[in-house]
PDB file of N, CA and C in Angstrom:
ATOM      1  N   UNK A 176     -51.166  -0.759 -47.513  1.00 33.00           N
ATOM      2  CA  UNK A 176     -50.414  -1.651 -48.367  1.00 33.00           C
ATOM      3  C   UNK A 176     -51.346  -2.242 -49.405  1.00 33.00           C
ATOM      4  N   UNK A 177     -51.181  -2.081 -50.840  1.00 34.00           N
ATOM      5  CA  UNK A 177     -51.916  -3.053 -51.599  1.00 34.00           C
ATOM      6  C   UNK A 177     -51.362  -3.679 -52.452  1.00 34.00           C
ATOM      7  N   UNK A 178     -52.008  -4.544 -53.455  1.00 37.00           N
ATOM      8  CA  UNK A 178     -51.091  -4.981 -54.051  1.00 37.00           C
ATOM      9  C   UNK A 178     -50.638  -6.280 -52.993  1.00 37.00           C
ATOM     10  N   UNK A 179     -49.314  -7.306 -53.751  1.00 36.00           N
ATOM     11  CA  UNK A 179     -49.365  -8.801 -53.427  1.00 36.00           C
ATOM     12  C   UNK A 179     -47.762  -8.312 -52.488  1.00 36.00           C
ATOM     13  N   UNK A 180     -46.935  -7.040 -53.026  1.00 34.00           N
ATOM     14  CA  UNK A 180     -45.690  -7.127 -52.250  1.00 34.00           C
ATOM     15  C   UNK A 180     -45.464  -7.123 -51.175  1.00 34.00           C
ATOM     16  N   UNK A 181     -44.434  -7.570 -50.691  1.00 39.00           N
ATOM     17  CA  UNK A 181     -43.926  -7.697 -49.377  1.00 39.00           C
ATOM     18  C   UNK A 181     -43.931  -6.709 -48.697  1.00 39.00           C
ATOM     19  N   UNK A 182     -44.055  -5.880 -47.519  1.00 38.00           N
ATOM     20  CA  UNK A 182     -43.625  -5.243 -46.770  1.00 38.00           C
ATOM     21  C   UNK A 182     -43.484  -5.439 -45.342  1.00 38.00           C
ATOM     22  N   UNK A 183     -42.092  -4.404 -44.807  1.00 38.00           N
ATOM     23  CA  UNK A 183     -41.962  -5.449 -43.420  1.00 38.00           C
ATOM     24  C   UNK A 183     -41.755  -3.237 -42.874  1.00 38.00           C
ATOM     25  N   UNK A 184     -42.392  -3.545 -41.522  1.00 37.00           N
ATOM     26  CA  UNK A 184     -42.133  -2.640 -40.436  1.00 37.00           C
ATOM     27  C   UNK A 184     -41.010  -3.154 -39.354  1.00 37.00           C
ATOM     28  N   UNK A 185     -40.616  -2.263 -38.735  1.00 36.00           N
ATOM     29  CA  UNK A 185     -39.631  -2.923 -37.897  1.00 36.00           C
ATOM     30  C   UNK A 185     -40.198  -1.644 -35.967  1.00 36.00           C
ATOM     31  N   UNK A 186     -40.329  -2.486 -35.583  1.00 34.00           N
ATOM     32  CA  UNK A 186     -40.512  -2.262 -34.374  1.00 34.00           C
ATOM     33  C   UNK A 186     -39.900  -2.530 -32.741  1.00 34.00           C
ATOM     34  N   UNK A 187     -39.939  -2.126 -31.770  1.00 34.00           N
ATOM     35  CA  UNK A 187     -38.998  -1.970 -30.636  1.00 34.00           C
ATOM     36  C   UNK A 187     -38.824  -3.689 -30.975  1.00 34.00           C
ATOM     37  N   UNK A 188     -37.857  -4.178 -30.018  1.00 34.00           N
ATOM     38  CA  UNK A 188     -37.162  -5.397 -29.548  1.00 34.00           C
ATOM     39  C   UNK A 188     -37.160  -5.886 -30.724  1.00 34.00           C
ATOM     40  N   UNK A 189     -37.042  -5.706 -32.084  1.00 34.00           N
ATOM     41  CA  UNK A 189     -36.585  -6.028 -33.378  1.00 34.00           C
ATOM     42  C   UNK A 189     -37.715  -7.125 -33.474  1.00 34.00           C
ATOM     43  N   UNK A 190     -38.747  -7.149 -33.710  1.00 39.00           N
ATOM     44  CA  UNK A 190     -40.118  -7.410 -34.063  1.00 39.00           C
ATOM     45  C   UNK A 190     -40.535  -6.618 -35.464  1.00 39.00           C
ATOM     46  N   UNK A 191     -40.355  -7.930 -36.294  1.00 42.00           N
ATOM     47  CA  UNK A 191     -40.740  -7.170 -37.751  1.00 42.00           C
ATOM     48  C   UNK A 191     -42.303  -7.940 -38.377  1.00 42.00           C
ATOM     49  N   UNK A 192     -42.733  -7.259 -38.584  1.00 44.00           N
ATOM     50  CA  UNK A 192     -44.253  -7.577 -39.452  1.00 44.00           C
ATOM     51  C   UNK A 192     -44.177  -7.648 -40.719  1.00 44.00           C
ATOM     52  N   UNK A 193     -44.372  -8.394 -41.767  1.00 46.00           N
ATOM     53  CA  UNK A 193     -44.275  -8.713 -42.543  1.00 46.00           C
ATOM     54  C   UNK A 193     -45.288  -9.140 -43.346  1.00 46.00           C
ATOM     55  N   UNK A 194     -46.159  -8.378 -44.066  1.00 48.00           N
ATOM     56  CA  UNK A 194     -47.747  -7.880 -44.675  1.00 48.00           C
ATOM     57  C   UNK A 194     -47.710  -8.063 -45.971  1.00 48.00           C
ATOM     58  N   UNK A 195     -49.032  -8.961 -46.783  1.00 51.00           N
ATOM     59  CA  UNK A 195     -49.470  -8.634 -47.878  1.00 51.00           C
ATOM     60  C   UNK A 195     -50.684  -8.495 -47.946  1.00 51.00           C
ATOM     61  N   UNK A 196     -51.430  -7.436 -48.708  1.00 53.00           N
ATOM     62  CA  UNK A 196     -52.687  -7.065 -48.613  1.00 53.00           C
ATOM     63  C   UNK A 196     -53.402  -7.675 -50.051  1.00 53.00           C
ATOM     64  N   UNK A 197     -53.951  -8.233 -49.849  1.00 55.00           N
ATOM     65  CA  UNK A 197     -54.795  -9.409 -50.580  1.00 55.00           C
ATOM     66  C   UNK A 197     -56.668  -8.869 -50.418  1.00 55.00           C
ATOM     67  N   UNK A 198     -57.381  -8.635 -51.278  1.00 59.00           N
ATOM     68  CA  UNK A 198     -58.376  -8.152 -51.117  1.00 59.00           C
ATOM     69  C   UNK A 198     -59.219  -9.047 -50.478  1.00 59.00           C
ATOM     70  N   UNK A 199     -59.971  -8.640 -49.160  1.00 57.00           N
ATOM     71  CA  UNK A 199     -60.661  -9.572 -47.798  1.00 57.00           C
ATOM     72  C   UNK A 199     -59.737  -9.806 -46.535  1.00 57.00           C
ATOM     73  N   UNK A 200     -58.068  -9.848 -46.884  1.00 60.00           N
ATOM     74  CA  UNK A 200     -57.622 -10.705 -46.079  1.00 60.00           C
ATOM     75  C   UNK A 200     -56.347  -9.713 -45.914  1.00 60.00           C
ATOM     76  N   UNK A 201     -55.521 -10.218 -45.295  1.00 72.00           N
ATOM     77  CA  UNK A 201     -54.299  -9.098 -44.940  1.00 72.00           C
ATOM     78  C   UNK A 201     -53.209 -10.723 -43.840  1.00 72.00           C
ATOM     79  N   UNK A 202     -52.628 -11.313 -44.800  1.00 73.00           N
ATOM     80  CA  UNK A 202     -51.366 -11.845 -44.241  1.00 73.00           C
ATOM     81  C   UNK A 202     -50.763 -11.679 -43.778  1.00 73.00           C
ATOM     82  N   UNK A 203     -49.444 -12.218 -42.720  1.00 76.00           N
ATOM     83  CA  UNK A 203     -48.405 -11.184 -41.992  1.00 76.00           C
ATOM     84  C   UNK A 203     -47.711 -12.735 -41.582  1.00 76.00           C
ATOM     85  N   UNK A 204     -46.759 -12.268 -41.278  1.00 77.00           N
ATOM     86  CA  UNK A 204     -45.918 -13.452 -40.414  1.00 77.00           C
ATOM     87  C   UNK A 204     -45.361 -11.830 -39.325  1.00 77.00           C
ATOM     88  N   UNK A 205     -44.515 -12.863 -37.929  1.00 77.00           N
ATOM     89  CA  UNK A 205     -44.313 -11.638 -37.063  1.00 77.00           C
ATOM     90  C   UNK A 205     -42.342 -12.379 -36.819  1.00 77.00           C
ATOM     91  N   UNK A 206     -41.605 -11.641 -36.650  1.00 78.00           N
ATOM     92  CA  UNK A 206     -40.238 -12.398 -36.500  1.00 78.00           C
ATOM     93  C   UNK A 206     -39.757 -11.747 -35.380  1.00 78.00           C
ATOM     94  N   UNK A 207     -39.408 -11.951 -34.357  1.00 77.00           N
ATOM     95  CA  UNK A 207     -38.821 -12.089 -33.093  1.00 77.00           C
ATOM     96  C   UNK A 207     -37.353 -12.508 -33.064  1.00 77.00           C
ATOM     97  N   UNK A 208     -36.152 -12.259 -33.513  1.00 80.00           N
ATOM     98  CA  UNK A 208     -34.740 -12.617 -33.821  1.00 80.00           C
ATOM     99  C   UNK A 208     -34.882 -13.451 -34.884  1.00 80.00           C
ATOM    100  N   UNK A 209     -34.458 -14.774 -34.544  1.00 84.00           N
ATOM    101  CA  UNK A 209     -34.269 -15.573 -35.504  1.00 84.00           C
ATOM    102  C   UNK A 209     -35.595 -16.671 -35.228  1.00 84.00           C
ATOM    103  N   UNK A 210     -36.686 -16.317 -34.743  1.00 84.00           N
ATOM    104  CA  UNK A 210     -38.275 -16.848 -35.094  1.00 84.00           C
ATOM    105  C   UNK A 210     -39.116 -16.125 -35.375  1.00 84.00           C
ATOM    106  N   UNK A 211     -39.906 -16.910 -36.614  1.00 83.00           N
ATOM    107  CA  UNK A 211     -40.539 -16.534 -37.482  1.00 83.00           C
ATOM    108  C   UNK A 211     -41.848 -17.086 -37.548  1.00 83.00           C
ATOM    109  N   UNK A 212     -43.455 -17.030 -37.341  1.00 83.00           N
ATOM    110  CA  UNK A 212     -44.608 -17.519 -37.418  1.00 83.00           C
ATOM    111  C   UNK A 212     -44.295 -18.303 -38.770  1.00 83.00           C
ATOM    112  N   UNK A 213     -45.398 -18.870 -38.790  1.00 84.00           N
ATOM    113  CA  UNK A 213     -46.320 -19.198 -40.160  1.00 84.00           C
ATOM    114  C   UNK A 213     -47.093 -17.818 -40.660  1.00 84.00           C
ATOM    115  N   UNK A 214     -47.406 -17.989 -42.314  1.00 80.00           N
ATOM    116  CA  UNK A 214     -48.253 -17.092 -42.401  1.00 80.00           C
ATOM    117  C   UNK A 214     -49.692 -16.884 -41.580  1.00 80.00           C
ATOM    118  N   UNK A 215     -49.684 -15.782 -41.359  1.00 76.00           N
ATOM    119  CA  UNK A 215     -51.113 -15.817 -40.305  1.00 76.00           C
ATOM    120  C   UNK A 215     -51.942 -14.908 -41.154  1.00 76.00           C
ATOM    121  N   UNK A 216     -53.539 -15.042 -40.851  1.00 76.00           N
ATOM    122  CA  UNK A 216     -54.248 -14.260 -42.313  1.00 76.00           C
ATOM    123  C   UNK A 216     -55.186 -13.219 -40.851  1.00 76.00           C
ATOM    124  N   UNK A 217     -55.422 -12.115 -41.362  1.00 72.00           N
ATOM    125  CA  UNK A 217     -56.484 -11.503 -40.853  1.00 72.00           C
ATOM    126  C   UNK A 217     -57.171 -10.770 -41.571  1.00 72.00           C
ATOM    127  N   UNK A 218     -58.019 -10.980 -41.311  1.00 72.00           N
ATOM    128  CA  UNK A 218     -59.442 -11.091 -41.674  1.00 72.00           C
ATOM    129  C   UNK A 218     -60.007  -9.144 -41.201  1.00 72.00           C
ATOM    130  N   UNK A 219     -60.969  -8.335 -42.201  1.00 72.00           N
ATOM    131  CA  UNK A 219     -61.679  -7.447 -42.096  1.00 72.00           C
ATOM    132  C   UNK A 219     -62.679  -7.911 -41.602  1.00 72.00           C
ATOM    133  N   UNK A 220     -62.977  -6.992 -40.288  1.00 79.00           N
ATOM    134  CA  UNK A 220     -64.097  -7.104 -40.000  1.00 79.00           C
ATOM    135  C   UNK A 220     -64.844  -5.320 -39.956  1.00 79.00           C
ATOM    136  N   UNK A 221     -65.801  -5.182 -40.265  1.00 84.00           N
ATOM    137  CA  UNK A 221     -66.854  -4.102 -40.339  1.00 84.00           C
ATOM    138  C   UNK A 221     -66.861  -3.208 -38.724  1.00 84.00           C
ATOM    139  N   UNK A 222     -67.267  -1.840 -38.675  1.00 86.00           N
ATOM    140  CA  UNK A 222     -67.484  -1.789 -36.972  1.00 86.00           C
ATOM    141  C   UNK A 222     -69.032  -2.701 -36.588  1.00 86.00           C
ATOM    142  N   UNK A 223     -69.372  -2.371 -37.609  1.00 90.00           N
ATOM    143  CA  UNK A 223     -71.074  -2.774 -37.152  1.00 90.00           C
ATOM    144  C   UNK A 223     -70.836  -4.065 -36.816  1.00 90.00           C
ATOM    145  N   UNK A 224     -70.060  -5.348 -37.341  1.00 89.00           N
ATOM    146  CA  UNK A 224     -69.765  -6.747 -37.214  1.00 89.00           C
ATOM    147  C   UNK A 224     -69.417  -6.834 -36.072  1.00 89.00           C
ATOM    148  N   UNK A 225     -68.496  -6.137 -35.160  1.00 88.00           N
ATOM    149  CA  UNK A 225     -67.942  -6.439 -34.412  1.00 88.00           C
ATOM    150  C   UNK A 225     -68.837  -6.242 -33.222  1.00 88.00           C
ATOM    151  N   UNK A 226     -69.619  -4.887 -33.280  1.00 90.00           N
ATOM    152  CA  UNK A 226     -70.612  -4.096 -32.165  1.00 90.00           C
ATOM    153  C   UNK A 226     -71.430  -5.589 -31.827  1.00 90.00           C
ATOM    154  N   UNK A 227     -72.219  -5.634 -33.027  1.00 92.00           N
ATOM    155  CA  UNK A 227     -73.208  -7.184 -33.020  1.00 92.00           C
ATOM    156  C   UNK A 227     -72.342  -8.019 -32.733  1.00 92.00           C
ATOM    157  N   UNK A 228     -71.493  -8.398 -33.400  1.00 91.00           N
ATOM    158  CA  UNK A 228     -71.156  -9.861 -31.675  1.00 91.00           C
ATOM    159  C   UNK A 228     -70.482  -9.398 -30.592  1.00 91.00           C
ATOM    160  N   UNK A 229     -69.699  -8.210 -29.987  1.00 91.00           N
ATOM    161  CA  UNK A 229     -69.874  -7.945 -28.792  1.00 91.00           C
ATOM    162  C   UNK A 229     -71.153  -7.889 -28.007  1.00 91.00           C
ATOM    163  N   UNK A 230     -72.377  -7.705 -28.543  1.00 93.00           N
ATOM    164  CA  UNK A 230     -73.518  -7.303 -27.569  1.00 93.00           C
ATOM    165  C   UNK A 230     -73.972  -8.714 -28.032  1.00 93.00           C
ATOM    166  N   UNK A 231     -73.812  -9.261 -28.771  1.00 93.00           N
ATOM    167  CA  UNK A 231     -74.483 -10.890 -28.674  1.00 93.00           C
ATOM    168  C   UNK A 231     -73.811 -11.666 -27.729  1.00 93.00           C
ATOM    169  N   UNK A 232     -72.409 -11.512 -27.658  1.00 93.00           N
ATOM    170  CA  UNK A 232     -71.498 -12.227 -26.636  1.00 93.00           C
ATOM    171  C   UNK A 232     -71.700 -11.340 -24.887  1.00 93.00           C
ATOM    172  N   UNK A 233     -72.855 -10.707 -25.093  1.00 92.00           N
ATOM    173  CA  UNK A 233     -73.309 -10.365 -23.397  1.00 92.00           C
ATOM    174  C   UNK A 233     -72.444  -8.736 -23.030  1.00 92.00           C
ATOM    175  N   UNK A 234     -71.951  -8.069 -23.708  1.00 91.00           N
ATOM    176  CA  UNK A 234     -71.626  -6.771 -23.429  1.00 91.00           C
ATOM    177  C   UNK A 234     -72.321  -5.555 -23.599  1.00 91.00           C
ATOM    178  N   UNK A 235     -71.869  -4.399 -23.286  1.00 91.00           N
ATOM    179  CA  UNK A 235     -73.379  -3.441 -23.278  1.00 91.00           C
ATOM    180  C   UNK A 235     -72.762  -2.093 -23.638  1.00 91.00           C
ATOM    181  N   UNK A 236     -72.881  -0.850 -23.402  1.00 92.00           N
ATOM    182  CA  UNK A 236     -72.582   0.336 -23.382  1.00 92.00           C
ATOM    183  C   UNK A 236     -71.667   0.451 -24.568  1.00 92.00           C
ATOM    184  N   UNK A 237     -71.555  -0.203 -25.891  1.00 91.00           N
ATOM    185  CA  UNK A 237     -70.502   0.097 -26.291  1.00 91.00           C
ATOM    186  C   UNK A 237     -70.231   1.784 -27.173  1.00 91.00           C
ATOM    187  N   UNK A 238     -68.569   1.798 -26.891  1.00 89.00           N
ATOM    188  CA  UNK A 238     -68.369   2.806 -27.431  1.00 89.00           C
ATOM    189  C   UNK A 238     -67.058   3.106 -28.407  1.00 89.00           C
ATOM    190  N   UNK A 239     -66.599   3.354 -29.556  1.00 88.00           N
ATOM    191  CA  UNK A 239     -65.302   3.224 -30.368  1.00 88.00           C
ATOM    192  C   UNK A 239     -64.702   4.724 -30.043  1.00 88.00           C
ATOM    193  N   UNK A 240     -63.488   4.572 -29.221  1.00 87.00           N
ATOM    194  CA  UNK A 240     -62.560   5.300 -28.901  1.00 87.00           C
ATOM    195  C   UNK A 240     -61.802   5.669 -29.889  1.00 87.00           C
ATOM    196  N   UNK A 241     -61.080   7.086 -30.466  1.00 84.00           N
ATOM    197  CA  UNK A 241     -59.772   6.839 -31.169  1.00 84.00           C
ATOM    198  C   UNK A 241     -58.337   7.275 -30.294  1.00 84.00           C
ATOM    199  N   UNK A 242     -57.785   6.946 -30.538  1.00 82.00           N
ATOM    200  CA  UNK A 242     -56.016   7.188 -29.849  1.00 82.00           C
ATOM    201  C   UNK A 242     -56.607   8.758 -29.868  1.00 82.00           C
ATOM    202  N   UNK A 243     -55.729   9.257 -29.054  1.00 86.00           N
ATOM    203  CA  UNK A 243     -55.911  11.277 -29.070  1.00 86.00           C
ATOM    204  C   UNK A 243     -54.276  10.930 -28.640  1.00 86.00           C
ATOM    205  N   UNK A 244     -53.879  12.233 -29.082  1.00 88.00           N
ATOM    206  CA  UNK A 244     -52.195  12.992 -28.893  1.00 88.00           C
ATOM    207  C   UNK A 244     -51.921  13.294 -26.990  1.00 88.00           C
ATOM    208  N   UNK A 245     -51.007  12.634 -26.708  1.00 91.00           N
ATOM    209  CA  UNK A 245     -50.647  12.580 -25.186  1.00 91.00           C
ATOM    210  C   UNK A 245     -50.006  14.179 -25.184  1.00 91.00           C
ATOM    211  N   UNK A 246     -49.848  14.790 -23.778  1.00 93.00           N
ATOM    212  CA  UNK A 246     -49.258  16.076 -23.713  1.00 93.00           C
ATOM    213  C   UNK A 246     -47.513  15.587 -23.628  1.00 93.00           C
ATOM    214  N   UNK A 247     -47.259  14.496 -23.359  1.00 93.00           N
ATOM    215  CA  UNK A 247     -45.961  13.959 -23.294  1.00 93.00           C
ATOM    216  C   UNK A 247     -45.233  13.941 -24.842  1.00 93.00           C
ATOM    217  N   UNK A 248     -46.169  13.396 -25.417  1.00 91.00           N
ATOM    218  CA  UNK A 248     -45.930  13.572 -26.701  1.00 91.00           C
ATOM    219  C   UNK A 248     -45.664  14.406 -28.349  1.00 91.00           C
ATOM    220  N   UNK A 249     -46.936  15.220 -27.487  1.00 93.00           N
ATOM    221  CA  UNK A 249     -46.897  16.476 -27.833  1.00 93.00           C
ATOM    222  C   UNK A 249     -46.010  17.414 -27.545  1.00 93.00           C
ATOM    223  N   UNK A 250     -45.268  17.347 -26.427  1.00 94.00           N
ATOM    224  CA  UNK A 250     -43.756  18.183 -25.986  1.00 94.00           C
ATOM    225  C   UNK A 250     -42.704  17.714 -26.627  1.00 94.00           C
ATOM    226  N   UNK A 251     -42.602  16.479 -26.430  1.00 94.00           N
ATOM    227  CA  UNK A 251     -41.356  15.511 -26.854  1.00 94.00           C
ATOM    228  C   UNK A 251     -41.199  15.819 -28.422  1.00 94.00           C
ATOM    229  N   UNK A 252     -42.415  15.212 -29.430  1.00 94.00           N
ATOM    230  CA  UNK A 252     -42.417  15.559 -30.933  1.00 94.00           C
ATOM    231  C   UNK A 252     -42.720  16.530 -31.843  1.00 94.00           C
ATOM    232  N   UNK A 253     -43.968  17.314 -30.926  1.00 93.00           N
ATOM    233  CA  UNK A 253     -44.441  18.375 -31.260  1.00 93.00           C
ATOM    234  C   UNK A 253     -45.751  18.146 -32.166  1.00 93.00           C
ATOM    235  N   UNK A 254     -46.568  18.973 -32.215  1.00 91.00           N
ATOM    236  CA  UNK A 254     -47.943  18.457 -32.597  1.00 91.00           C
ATOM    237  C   UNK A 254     -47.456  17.507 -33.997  1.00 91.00           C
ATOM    238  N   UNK A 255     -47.082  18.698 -35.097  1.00 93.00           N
ATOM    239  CA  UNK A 255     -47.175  17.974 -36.515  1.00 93.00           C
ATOM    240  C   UNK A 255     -46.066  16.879 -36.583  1.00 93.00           C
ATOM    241  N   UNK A 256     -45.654  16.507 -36.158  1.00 93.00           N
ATOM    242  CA  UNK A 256     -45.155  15.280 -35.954  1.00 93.00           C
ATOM    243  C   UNK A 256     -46.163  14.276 -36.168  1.00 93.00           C
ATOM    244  N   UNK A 257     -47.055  14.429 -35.433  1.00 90.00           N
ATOM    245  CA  UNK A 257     -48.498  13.448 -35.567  1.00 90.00           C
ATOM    246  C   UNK A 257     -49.277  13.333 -36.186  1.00 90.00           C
ATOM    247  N   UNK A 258     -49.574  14.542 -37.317  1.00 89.00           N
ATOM    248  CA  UNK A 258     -50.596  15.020 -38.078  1.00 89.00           C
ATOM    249  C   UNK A 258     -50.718  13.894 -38.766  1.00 89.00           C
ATOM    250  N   UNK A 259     -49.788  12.925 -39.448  1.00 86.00           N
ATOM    251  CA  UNK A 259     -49.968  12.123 -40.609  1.00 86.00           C
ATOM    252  C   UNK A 259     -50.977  10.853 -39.990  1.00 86.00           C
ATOM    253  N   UNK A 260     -50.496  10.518 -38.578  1.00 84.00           N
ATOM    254  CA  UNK A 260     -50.618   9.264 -37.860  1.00 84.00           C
ATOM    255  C   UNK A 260     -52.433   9.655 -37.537  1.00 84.00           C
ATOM    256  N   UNK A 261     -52.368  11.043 -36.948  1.00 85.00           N
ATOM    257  CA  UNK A 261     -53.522  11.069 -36.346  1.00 85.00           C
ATOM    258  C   UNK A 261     -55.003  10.795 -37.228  1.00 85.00           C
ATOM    259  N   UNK A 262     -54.088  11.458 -38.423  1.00 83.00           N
ATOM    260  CA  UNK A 262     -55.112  11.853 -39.940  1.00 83.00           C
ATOM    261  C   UNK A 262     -55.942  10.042 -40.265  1.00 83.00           C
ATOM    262  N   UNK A 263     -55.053   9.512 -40.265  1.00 80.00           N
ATOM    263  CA  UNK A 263     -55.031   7.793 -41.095  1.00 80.00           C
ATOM    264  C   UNK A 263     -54.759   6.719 -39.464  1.00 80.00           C
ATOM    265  N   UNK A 264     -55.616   6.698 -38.409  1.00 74.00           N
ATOM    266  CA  UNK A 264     -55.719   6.218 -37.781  1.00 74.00           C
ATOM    267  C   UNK A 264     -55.366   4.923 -37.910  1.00 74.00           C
ATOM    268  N   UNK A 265     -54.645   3.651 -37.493  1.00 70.00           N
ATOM    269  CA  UNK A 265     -54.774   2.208 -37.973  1.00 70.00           C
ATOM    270  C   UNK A 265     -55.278   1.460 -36.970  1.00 70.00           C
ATOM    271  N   UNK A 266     -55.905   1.898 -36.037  1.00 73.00           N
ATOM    272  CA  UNK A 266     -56.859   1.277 -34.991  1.00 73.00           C
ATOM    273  C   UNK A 266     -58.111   2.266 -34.427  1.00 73.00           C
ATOM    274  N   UNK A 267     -59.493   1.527 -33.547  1.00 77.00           N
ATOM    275  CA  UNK A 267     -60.056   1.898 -32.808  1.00 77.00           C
ATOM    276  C   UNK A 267     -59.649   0.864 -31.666  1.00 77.00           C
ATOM    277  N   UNK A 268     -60.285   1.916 -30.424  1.00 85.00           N
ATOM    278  CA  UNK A 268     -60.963   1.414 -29.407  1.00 85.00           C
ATOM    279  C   UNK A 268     -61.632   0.929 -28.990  1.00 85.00           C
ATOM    280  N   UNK A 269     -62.268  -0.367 -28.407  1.00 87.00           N
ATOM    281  CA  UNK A 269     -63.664  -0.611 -28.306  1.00 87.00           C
ATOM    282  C   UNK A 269     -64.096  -0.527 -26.804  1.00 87.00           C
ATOM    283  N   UNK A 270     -64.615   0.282 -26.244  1.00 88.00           N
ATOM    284  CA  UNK A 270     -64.785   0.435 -24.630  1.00 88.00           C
ATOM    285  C   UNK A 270     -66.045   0.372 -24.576  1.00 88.00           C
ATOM    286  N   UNK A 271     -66.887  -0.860 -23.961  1.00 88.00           N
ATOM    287  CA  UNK A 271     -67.940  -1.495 -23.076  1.00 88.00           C
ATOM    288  C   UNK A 271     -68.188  -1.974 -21.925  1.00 88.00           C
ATOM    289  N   UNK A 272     -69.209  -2.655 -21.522  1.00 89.00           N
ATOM    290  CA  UNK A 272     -69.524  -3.116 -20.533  1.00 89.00           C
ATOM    291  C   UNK A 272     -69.858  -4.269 -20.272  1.00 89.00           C
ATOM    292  N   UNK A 273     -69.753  -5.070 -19.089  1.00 87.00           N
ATOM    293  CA  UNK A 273     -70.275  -6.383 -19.347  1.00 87.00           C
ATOM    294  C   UNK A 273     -71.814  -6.184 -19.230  1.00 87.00           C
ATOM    295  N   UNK A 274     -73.038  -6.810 -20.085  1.00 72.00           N
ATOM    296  CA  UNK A 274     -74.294  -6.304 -19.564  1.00 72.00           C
ATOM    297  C   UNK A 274     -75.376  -6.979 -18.088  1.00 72.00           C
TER     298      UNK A 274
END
């Protein structure tokens, strides 16, 4: 999303997100029926930012996972179904240890 416009996703139990991408920052309110947050801001953080204060905050082994394609899923939708999602990831994993 860039740019100041609105956009809203709509997700199971009618949970809509509601995003503007603002350069540094990324806004959202979240709506649940008829409740609605305040704007809430989140913040970019770097992987390297995050590694360094996980291992400053006492964790160890770390490692960044990505989602992989389930065989459930892969039957149900069929590979290219996924191709777009898999391509443009919108999360990692972070799997560590306590040290």
């Amino acid at each position: 999303m860039r740019g100041s416009s609105p956009c809203a996703i709509e997700l199971e139990a009618a949970l809509i997100v509601f995003a503007a991408r603002v350069p540094g920052h990324n806004y959202f309110s979240l709506r649940l029926g008829d409740t609605v947050t305040p704007r809430l801001t989140g913040i970019y953080w770097s992987l390297d930012t995050v590694a360094s204060a996980m291992e400053e905050a006492g964790f160890g082994d770390l490692r960044w996972v990505n989602s992989e394609l389930s065989e459930q899923g892969r039957a149900q939708y069929g590979a290219a179904f996924w191709d777009d999602f898999l391509r443009k990831l919108p999360h990692l994993f972070l799997e560590c240890t306590i040290a």
